[in-house]
Amino acid sequence: MLCRMPVAPFKVLSRTGPERIDNEGTMKKTLLGTTALVTAGLLAGPALASDPLKVTVGGNVVTGFYFVDADNVGGTSFQDTKVALVARNIDIKAEGTLDNGLVAGVDAKLQLDNDWNGTGGSYASFRQLFAYLEGGFGKFEIGGTDGAAYKMHYTSPWFVPGNGVDSPNILNIVPYYGERHSTFSLLATDANKVSYFTPRLAGFQLGLSFTPDANNKGPNENGLVLAPKTDAYIRDVFEIAANYAGTFSGVDLGVDGFYTTGKSDSENVDPKEYGFGANLGYAGFTLGGAWYRSEDIWATFYPDSNNNENTTWTLGLKYATGPWTVGTAYLDGDQDWGGYYYRVKTLQVGGGYNLGSGVDLGLDIQFSNYKNNDNNQDYDSKSVGLVLAIAF
């Protein structure tokens, strides 16, 4: 499967996914445990001070061909077939062990544009770029990346290659208004921040993050100017998260909880997120779920004081044996916007087969429903697709 972050040696954490292959807005990651930090950098032999960091280059691409049956919205009908091309990532990493035992590195996530016709000008840009130091004290990260609440979160498992119901890369649904399809903290995702993760002690780990400007979604600042403070976005975002990973009598257990809060100059706006997740793994089965709540946030990170609240939860079951993986998962998201309710639900069924060398073939079946009490809309969409995911 696709991986982004190193994880603790815990079977349930086989993937740190919704592989933040976000497709211009959707999220990433399923089992996001965290980094094993207790002895990192202390067991390997020290390199010479003059030795350069070792550079590795990889990436991933997720593609899919779908047949879609979706309701019309007024006079608008939707395509009955779809080719999805997501992920489009080139990952560049430089890391080395210093002569004092510390591990230092840089992690860069290059995202390729999807405008192949060049009408908007094809390009590639760094979605994430950050530096880190780790050792027996834990791990420090600084730069454009996800925060502690995101990286330490557990949720429903992904079983279709490169896609899941929580923070999907491919979601075949009638366009909806403002609902989120994720239990992850997205308030400051990819923004420039500083984070600290403690060593994992007796299975427990704590993470903290601070983001001065949540509007800066990527490593774009040149350090020469100060960003203006406005009421349109959220700043001074603080995240605290904790999780536990352990094994008892052959049963793998992972649980987490997080709290995120920020500031806005808008009157009566107090944006915050909080939630928890859990995974149980036994004999090839993984049962996972999560619950999320936000206040004064519209969609992912826009501040809104109109009694705006979102509640999202998910539950899923996966079974893996040899190269085969099968499963089912459900997600339910409910947005309350000053007495108006918007709800989106998705059930996913499917599986995958590993062909070897990072090549996975899968079947993805989705059933989605969107409704609101604003203008009594109620739309369904159903789809089935063949997915090909390649990591290199």
CSV table of C-alpha atoms in Angstrom, one decimal:
chain,number,residue,atom,x,y,z
A,1,MET,CA,0.0,0.0,0.0
A,2,LEU,CA,1.0,3.6,-0.2
A,3,CYS,CA,2.9,5.0,2.7
A,4,ARG,CA,3.9,8.5,3.8
A,5,MET,CA,5.2,8.5,7.3
A,6,PRO,CA,7.3,6.0,9.2
A,7,VAL,CA,5.3,4.2,11.8
A,8,ALA,CA,5.7,2.4,15.0
A,9,PRO,CA,6.3,-1.3,14.8
A,10,PHE,CA,2.6,-2.2,15.2
A,11,LYS,CA,0.8,-4.5,12.7
A,12,VAL,CA,-2.4,-2.4,12.5
A,13,LEU,CA,-0.3,0.5,11.4
A,14,SER,CA,0.7,-1.2,8.1
A,15,ARG,CA,-0.3,2.0,6.2
A,16,THR,CA,-0.2,5.6,7.2
A,17,GLY,CA,-2.7,6.5,4.8
A,18,PRO,CA,-5.3,8.4,3.5
A,19,GLU,CA,-2.1,8.8,1.5
A,20,ARG,CA,-2.3,12.5,1.5
A,21,ILE,CA,-2.7,12.3,-2.1
A,22,ASP,CA,-5.4,14.8,-1.8
A,23,ASN,CA,-7.1,15.5,-5.1
A,24,GLU,CA,-7.4,19.3,-4.8
A,25,GLY,CA,-9.3,19.3,-1.6
A,26,THR,CA,-10.0,15.7,-0.4
A,27,MET,CA,-7.9,14.3,2.4
A,28,LYS,CA,-5.6,11.6,3.1
A,29,LYS,CA,-4.8,8.9,5.6
A,30,THR,CA,-6.2,5.9,7.3
A,31,LEU,CA,-3.9,4.4,9.9
A,32,LEU,CA,-1.7,7.3,10.8
A,33,GLY,CA,0.1,6.1,13.8
A,34,THR,CA,3.3,7.9,14.4
A,35,THR,CA,7.0,7.6,14.4
A,36,ALA,CA,8.9,5.2,16.6
A,37,LEU,CA,11.1,7.7,18.4
A,38,VAL,CA,12.6,6.0,21.5
A,39,THR,CA,15.8,4.7,20.0
A,40,ALA,CA,15.7,6.2,16.5
A,41,GLY,CA,19.2,7.3,15.5
A,42,LEU,CA,20.9,5.7,18.5
A,43,LEU,CA,21.2,2.1,17.2
A,44,ALA,CA,22.7,2.8,13.8
A,45,GLY,CA,26.4,3.4,13.5
A,46,PRO,CA,27.3,7.1,13.3
A,47,ALA,CA,28.2,8.5,9.9
A,48,LEU,CA,31.2,10.7,9.3
A,49,ALA,CA,30.4,14.4,9.8
A,50,SER,CA,31.4,15.0,6.2
A,51,ASP,CA,29.1,12.4,4.7
A,52,PRO,CA,26.1,13.8,2.8
A,53,LEU,CA,22.6,12.8,3.7
A,54,LYS,CA,21.3,9.8,1.6
A,55,VAL,CA,18.7,10.9,-0.9
A,56,THR,CA,15.9,8.6,-2.1
A,57,VAL,CA,13.2,9.3,-4.7
A,58,GLY,CA,9.9,7.5,-5.0
A,59,GLY,CA,6.3,8.3,-5.8
A,60,ASN,CA,2.9,6.9,-6.5
A,61,VAL,CA,0.0,7.1,-9.0
A,62,VAL,CA,-3.6,5.9,-8.4
A,63,THR,CA,-5.8,5.5,-11.5
A,64,GLY,CA,-9.4,4.2,-11.9
A,65,PHE,CA,-12.0,3.5,-14.5
A,66,TYR,CA,-15.6,3.8,-13.2
A,67,PHE,CA,-19.1,3.2,-14.3
A,68,VAL,CA,-21.4,5.8,-12.5
A,69,ASP,CA,-25.1,5.9,-12.0
A,70,ALA,CA,-26.0,9.3,-10.4
A,71,ASP,CA,-29.2,11.3,-10.0
A,72,ASN,CA,-29.7,14.4,-12.1
A,73,VAL,CA,-29.6,17.8,-10.2
A,74,GLY,CA,-32.3,20.0,-11.8
A,75,GLY,CA,-31.4,20.0,-15.5
A,76,THR,CA,-27.8,18.8,-14.9
A,77,SER,CA,-26.9,15.2,-15.6
A,78,PHE,CA,-23.6,13.6,-14.7
A,79,GLN,CA,-21.2,11.4,-16.7
A,80,ASP,CA,-21.9,7.7,-16.7
A,81,THR,CA,-18.2,6.8,-17.0
A,82,LYS,CA,-15.2,8.3,-15.3
A,83,VAL,CA,-11.4,8.0,-15.5
A,84,ALA,CA,-9.8,9.1,-12.2
A,85,LEU,CA,-6.1,10.0,-12.0
A,86,VAL,CA,-5.0,10.9,-8.5
A,87,ALA,CA,-1.9,10.7,-6.2
A,88,ARG,CA,0.4,12.1,-8.9
A,89,ASN,CA,3.2,12.4,-6.3
A,90,ILE,CA,6.9,12.4,-6.4
A,91,ASP,CA,8.5,11.9,-3.0
A,92,ILE,CA,12.0,13.1,-2.3
A,93,LYS,CA,13.7,12.4,1.0
A,94,ALA,CA,17.1,13.1,2.3
A,95,GLU,CA,18.1,11.5,5.6
A,96,GLY,CA,21.3,10.6,7.5
A,97,THR,CA,22.6,9.8,11.0
A,98,LEU,CA,25.0,12.4,12.3
A,99,ASP,CA,28.2,11.6,14.2
A,100,ASN,CA,26.4,12.6,17.4
A,101,GLY,CA,23.7,10.0,16.8
A,102,LEU,CA,20.9,12.3,15.8
A,103,VAL,CA,18.9,11.6,12.6
A,104,ALA,CA,18.4,14.6,10.4
A,105,GLY,CA,16.4,14.9,7.2
A,106,VAL,CA,14.2,16.7,4.7
A,107,ASP,CA,10.9,15.4,3.3
A,108,ALA,CA,9.5,16.9,0.1
A,109,LYS,CA,6.2,15.9,-1.5
A,110,LEU,CA,6.0,17.1,-5.1
A,111,GLN,CA,2.4,17.0,-6.6
A,112,LEU,CA,2.0,16.9,-10.4
A,113,ASP,CA,-0.8,19.0,-11.9
A,114,ASN,CA,-3.7,17.3,-13.6
A,115,ASP,CA,-4.2,19.9,-16.4
A,116,TRP,CA,-2.7,17.8,-19.2
A,117,ASN,CA,-4.1,19.9,-21.9
A,118,GLY,CA,-2.2,22.9,-20.7
A,119,THR,CA,-5.2,25.3,-20.6
A,120,GLY,CA,-4.1,26.5,-17.2
A,121,GLY,CA,-0.4,25.8,-17.7
A,122,SER,CA,0.8,22.4,-16.5
A,123,TYR,CA,3.1,22.5,-13.5
A,124,ALA,CA,4.4,20.6,-10.5
A,125,SER,CA,4.5,22.1,-7.0
A,126,PHE,CA,5.6,21.1,-3.5
A,127,ARG,CA,2.6,20.3,-1.5
A,128,GLN,CA,4.7,19.5,1.6
A,129,LEU,CA,8.3,20.4,2.4
A,130,PHE,CA,9.7,20.1,5.9
A,131,ALA,CA,12.9,19.4,7.9
A,132,TYR,CA,13.2,17.2,11.0
A,133,LEU,CA,15.6,16.1,13.8
A,134,GLU,CA,15.0,13.0,15.8
A,135,GLY,CA,16.7,11.0,18.5
A,136,GLY,CA,16.1,9.7,22.0
A,137,PHE,CA,14.4,13.0,22.9
A,138,GLY,CA,11.7,12.5,20.3
A,139,LYS,CA,11.2,14.2,17.0
A,140,PHE,CA,11.0,17.8,15.9
A,141,GLU,CA,9.5,18.8,12.5
A,142,ILE,CA,9.4,22.3,11.0
A,143,GLY,CA,8.0,23.4,7.7
A,144,GLY,CA,4.9,22.7,5.5
A,145,THR,CA,3.4,19.4,6.6
A,146,ASP,CA,0.4,17.9,8.5
A,147,GLY,CA,0.2,18.4,12.2
A,148,ALA,CA,0.2,16.0,15.2
A,149,ALA,CA,-3.6,15.6,15.2
A,150,TYR,CA,-3.6,14.4,11.6
A,151,LYS,CA,-0.5,12.2,11.8
A,152,MET,CA,-1.5,10.4,15.0
A,153,HIS,CA,-5.1,9.6,14.0
A,154,TYR,CA,-6.7,6.1,13.5
A,155,THR,CA,-9.8,5.6,11.4
A,156,SER,CA,-11.6,3.0,9.3
A,157,PRO,CA,-9.2,0.9,7.2
A,158,TRP,CA,-8.5,1.3,3.5
A,159,PHE,CA,-8.9,-2.0,1.5
A,160,VAL,CA,-9.2,-0.7,-2.0
A,161,PRO,CA,-5.7,0.2,-3.3
A,162,GLY,CA,-5.1,4.0,-2.9
A,163,ASN,CA,-8.7,4.7,-1.8
A,164,GLY,CA,-10.9,4.6,1.3
A,165,VAL,CA,-14.1,6.0,2.6
A,166,ASP,CA,-12.5,8.3,5.1
A,167,SER,CA,-10.6,11.1,3.2
A,168,PRO,CA,-11.0,9.4,-0.1
A,169,ASN,CA,-8.8,10.1,-3.2
A,170,ILE,CA,-11.7,9.0,-5.5
A,171,LEU,CA,-15.3,9.9,-4.4
A,172,ASN,CA,-18.0,9.5,-7.0
A,173,ILE,CA,-20.8,11.6,-5.5
A,174,VAL,CA,-23.3,14.2,-6.7
A,175,PRO,CA,-21.8,17.6,-5.9
A,176,TYR,CA,-22.7,18.7,-2.4
A,177,TYR,CA,-22.4,21.9,-0.4
A,178,GLY,CA,-19.8,22.2,2.3
A,179,GLU,CA,-19.9,18.7,3.9
A,180,ARG,CA,-16.7,17.1,4.7
A,181,HIS,CA,-15.8,13.4,4.1
A,182,SER,CA,-13.1,13.1,6.7
A,183,THR,CA,-12.6,12.5,10.4
A,184,PHE,CA,-9.0,14.0,10.2
A,185,SER,CA,-8.0,17.4,11.6
A,186,LEU,CA,-7.8,19.6,8.5
A,187,LEU,CA,-7.6,23.0,10.1
A,188,ALA,CA,-3.9,23.6,9.4
A,189,THR,CA,-3.1,20.7,7.0
A,190,ASP,CA,0.1,21.3,4.9
A,191,ALA,CA,0.6,24.8,6.4
A,192,ASN,CA,4.0,25.9,7.7
A,193,LYS,CA,4.2,24.7,11.3
A,194,VAL,CA,6.4,23.4,14.1
A,195,SER,CA,5.7,20.0,15.7
A,196,TYR,CA,7.1,17.9,18.4
A,197,PHE,CA,6.5,14.2,19.0
A,198,THR,CA,7.6,12.5,22.3
A,199,PRO,CA,9.3,9.1,22.4
A,200,ARG,CA,6.8,6.3,22.6
A,201,LEU,CA,6.8,5.0,26.2
A,202,ALA,CA,4.9,1.9,27.2
A,203,GLY,CA,2.9,2.3,24.0
A,204,PHE,CA,1.9,5.9,24.5
A,205,GLN,CA,3.0,9.0,22.5
A,206,LEU,CA,2.1,12.7,22.6
A,207,GLY,CA,2.3,15.2,19.8
A,208,LEU,CA,2.1,19.0,19.7
A,209,SER,CA,1.9,21.4,16.7
A,210,PHE,CA,1.7,25.2,16.3
A,211,THR,CA,0.7,26.9,13.0
A,212,PRO,CA,1.0,30.7,12.8
A,213,ASP,CA,-1.0,31.0,9.5
A,214,ALA,CA,-3.4,28.2,8.5
A,215,ASN,CA,-4.1,29.9,5.2
A,216,ASN,CA,-0.6,29.1,3.9
A,217,LYS,CA,-1.3,25.6,2.6
A,218,GLY,CA,2.2,24.6,1.5
A,219,PRO,CA,5.8,25.7,1.6
A,220,ASN,CA,5.3,28.9,-0.3
A,221,GLU,CA,6.6,31.6,2.0
A,222,ASN,CA,10.0,33.1,1.1
A,223,GLY,CA,10.6,34.5,4.6
A,224,LEU,CA,10.9,38.1,3.3
A,225,VAL,CA,7.5,39.4,4.2
A,226,LEU,CA,4.9,39.2,6.9
A,227,ALA,CA,1.5,37.7,6.1
A,228,PRO,CA,-1.4,40.1,6.8
A,229,LYS,CA,-3.9,39.2,9.5
A,230,THR,CA,-7.4,39.1,8.1
A,231,ASP,CA,-10.8,37.8,9.3
A,232,ALA,CA,-11.1,35.4,6.3
A,233,TYR,CA,-8.8,32.7,7.6
A,234,ILE,CA,-7.6,31.0,10.7
A,235,ARG,CA,-4.3,31.7,12.5
A,236,ASP,CA,-2.4,30.6,15.6
A,237,VAL,CA,-3.6,27.0,15.4
A,238,PHE,CA,-2.6,24.8,18.3
A,239,GLU,CA,-2.9,20.9,18.1
A,240,ILE,CA,-2.5,18.4,20.8
A,241,ALA,CA,-2.8,14.6,20.2
A,242,ALA,CA,-2.0,11.4,21.9
A,243,ASN,CA,-2.2,7.7,20.8
A,244,TYR,CA,-1.5,4.3,22.1
A,245,ALA,CA,-0.2,1.3,20.1
A,246,GLY,CA,0.2,-2.2,21.6
A,247,THR,CA,-0.5,-5.9,21.3
A,248,PHE,CA,-2.3,-8.2,23.8
A,249,SER,CA,-2.5,-11.9,23.2
A,250,GLY,CA,-2.2,-11.5,19.5
A,251,VAL,CA,-4.7,-8.6,19.3
A,252,ASP,CA,-3.3,-5.3,18.0
A,253,LEU,CA,-4.8,-2.2,19.5
A,254,GLY,CA,-4.4,1.4,18.4
A,255,VAL,CA,-6.4,4.4,19.8
A,256,ASP,CA,-6.0,8.1,19.6
A,257,GLY,CA,-7.6,11.4,20.6
A,258,PHE,CA,-6.9,15.0,19.4
A,259,TYR,CA,-7.9,18.6,20.0
A,260,THR,CA,-7.2,21.5,17.6
A,261,THR,CA,-8.1,25.2,18.1
A,262,GLY,CA,-7.3,28.4,16.3
A,263,LYS,CA,-8.0,32.2,16.2
A,264,SER,CA,-9.8,34.4,13.8
A,265,ASP,CA,-10.5,38.2,13.9
A,266,SER,CA,-14.1,37.5,12.9
A,267,GLU,CA,-16.5,38.3,15.7
A,268,ASN,CA,-17.9,35.4,17.7
A,269,VAL,CA,-15.7,32.8,15.8
A,270,ASP,CA,-14.0,30.2,17.9
A,271,PRO,CA,-12.8,27.5,15.5
A,272,LYS,CA,-12.0,24.1,17.0
A,273,GLU,CA,-11.8,20.4,16.1
A,274,TYR,CA,-11.7,17.3,18.3
A,275,GLY,CA,-12.1,13.6,17.8
A,276,PHE,CA,-10.9,10.1,18.4
A,277,GLY,CA,-10.2,6.9,16.5
A,278,ALA,CA,-9.4,3.2,17.2
A,279,ASN,CA,-8.2,0.1,15.4
A,280,LEU,CA,-8.3,-3.6,16.4
A,281,GLY,CA,-6.4,-6.2,14.5
A,282,TYR,CA,-6.5,-10.0,14.8
A,283,ALA,CA,-5.7,-12.9,12.5
A,284,GLY,CA,-5.8,-10.8,9.3
A,285,PHE,CA,-8.9,-8.7,10.3
A,286,THR,CA,-8.8,-5.0,11.1
A,287,LEU,CA,-11.8,-3.3,12.6
A,288,GLY,CA,-11.5,0.5,12.8
A,289,GLY,CA,-13.5,3.6,13.2
A,290,ALA,CA,-13.4,7.3,14.2
A,291,TRP,CA,-15.6,10.2,15.4
A,292,TYR,CA,-15.0,13.9,14.6
A,293,ARG,CA,-16.6,17.1,15.7
A,294,SER,CA,-15.9,20.7,14.6
A,295,GLU,CA,-17.3,24.1,15.7
A,296,ASP,CA,-17.3,27.4,13.8
A,297,ILE,CA,-15.6,25.8,10.8
A,298,TRP,CA,-17.2,25.6,7.3
A,299,ALA,CA,-16.0,22.7,5.2
A,300,THR,CA,-12.3,22.2,5.9
A,301,PHE,CA,-10.8,25.4,7.4
A,302,TYR,CA,-13.0,28.5,6.6
A,303,PRO,CA,-14.1,30.2,9.8
A,304,ASP,CA,-17.9,30.7,10.2
A,305,SER,CA,-19.8,31.9,13.3
A,306,ASN,CA,-23.3,31.0,12.1
A,307,ASN,CA,-23.7,28.2,14.7
A,308,ASN,CA,-21.8,26.0,12.3
A,309,GLU,CA,-21.1,22.5,13.6
A,310,ASN,CA,-20.0,19.3,11.9
A,311,THR,CA,-20.2,15.7,13.1
A,312,THR,CA,-18.6,12.9,11.1
A,313,TRP,CA,-18.1,9.3,12.0
A,314,THR,CA,-16.9,6.1,10.2
A,315,LEU,CA,-16.7,2.4,10.8
A,316,GLY,CA,-15.0,-0.3,8.6
A,317,LEU,CA,-13.7,-3.9,8.5
A,318,LYS,CA,-10.9,-5.2,6.4
A,319,TYR,CA,-9.5,-8.7,6.0
A,320,ALA,CA,-6.0,-9.4,4.4
A,321,THR,CA,-4.5,-12.7,3.5
A,322,GLY,CA,-1.4,-13.1,1.3
A,323,PRO,CA,-1.7,-10.7,-1.6
A,324,TRP,CA,-5.5,-10.3,-1.2
A,325,THR,CA,-7.4,-7.6,0.7
A,326,VAL,CA,-11.2,-7.2,1.0
A,327,GLY,CA,-13.5,-5.0,3.2
A,328,THR,CA,-16.3,-2.7,3.7
A,329,ALA,CA,-16.6,0.8,5.3
A,330,TYR,CA,-19.2,3.4,6.0
A,331,LEU,CA,-19.0,7.2,6.6
A,332,ASP,CA,-21.7,9.6,7.8
A,333,GLY,CA,-21.1,13.4,7.8
A,334,ASP,CA,-23.7,15.9,9.2
A,335,GLN,CA,-23.3,19.7,8.8
A,336,ASP,CA,-25.5,22.0,10.9
A,337,TRP,CA,-25.3,25.5,9.5
A,338,GLY,CA,-27.5,27.7,11.6
A,339,GLY,CA,-30.5,25.3,11.6
A,340,TYR,CA,-29.9,24.1,8.0
A,341,TYR,CA,-28.8,20.5,7.8
A,342,TYR,CA,-26.6,19.0,5.1
A,343,ARG,CA,-25.8,15.3,5.2
A,344,VAL,CA,-23.6,13.0,3.1
A,345,LYS,CA,-23.3,9.2,3.5
A,346,THR,CA,-21.1,6.7,1.7
A,347,LEU,CA,-20.8,2.9,1.8
A,348,GLN,CA,-17.8,1.4,0.2
A,349,VAL,CA,-17.2,-2.3,-0.6
A,350,GLY,CA,-14.3,-3.8,-2.5
A,351,GLY,CA,-10.8,-5.1,-2.3
A,352,GLY,CA,-7.4,-5.4,-3.9
A,353,TYR,CA,-4.7,-7.8,-5.1
A,354,ASN,CA,-1.0,-7.1,-4.9
A,355,LEU,CA,0.7,-8.0,-8.2
A,356,GLY,CA,4.1,-7.4,-6.7
A,357,SER,CA,6.7,-4.6,-6.6
A,358,GLY,CA,4.3,-1.9,-5.4
A,359,VAL,CA,1.6,-2.7,-8.1
A,360,ASP,CA,-2.0,-3.2,-6.8
A,361,LEU,CA,-5.2,-3.9,-8.7
A,362,GLY,CA,-8.5,-3.4,-7.0
A,363,LEU,CA,-12.3,-3.3,-7.3
A,364,ASP,CA,-14.1,-0.2,-5.8
A,365,ILE,CA,-17.9,-0.1,-5.3
A,366,GLN,CA,-19.4,3.1,-3.8
A,367,PHE,CA,-23.0,3.9,-2.7
A,368,SER,CA,-23.5,7.6,-1.7
A,369,ASN,CA,-26.4,9.8,-0.7
A,370,TYR,CA,-26.6,13.6,-0.2
A,371,LYS,CA,-29.5,15.5,1.3
A,372,ASN,CA,-30.4,18.8,2.9
A,373,ASN,CA,-33.4,20.5,4.5
A,374,ASP,CA,-32.5,23.8,2.9
A,375,ASN,CA,-34.2,23.1,-0.4
A,376,ASN,CA,-35.1,19.5,0.2
A,377,GLN,CA,-32.5,18.0,-2.1
A,378,ASP,CA,-32.0,14.2,-2.0
A,379,TYR,CA,-29.5,12.7,-4.4
A,380,ASP,CA,-28.0,9.2,-4.8
A,381,SER,CA,-25.0,8.0,-6.8
A,382,LYS,CA,-23.7,4.5,-7.3
A,383,SER,CA,-20.4,3.5,-9.0
A,384,VAL,CA,-18.2,0.5,-9.6
A,385,GLY,CA,-14.6,0.8,-10.8
A,386,LEU,CA,-11.3,-0.9,-11.5
A,387,VAL,CA,-8.4,0.7,-9.7
A,388,LEU,CA,-4.7,0.4,-10.6
A,389,ALA,CA,-2.3,1.8,-8.0
A,390,ILE,CA,1.5,1.9,-8.5
A,391,ALA,CA,4.1,3.0,-5.9
A,392,PHE,CA,7.7,3.3,-6.9
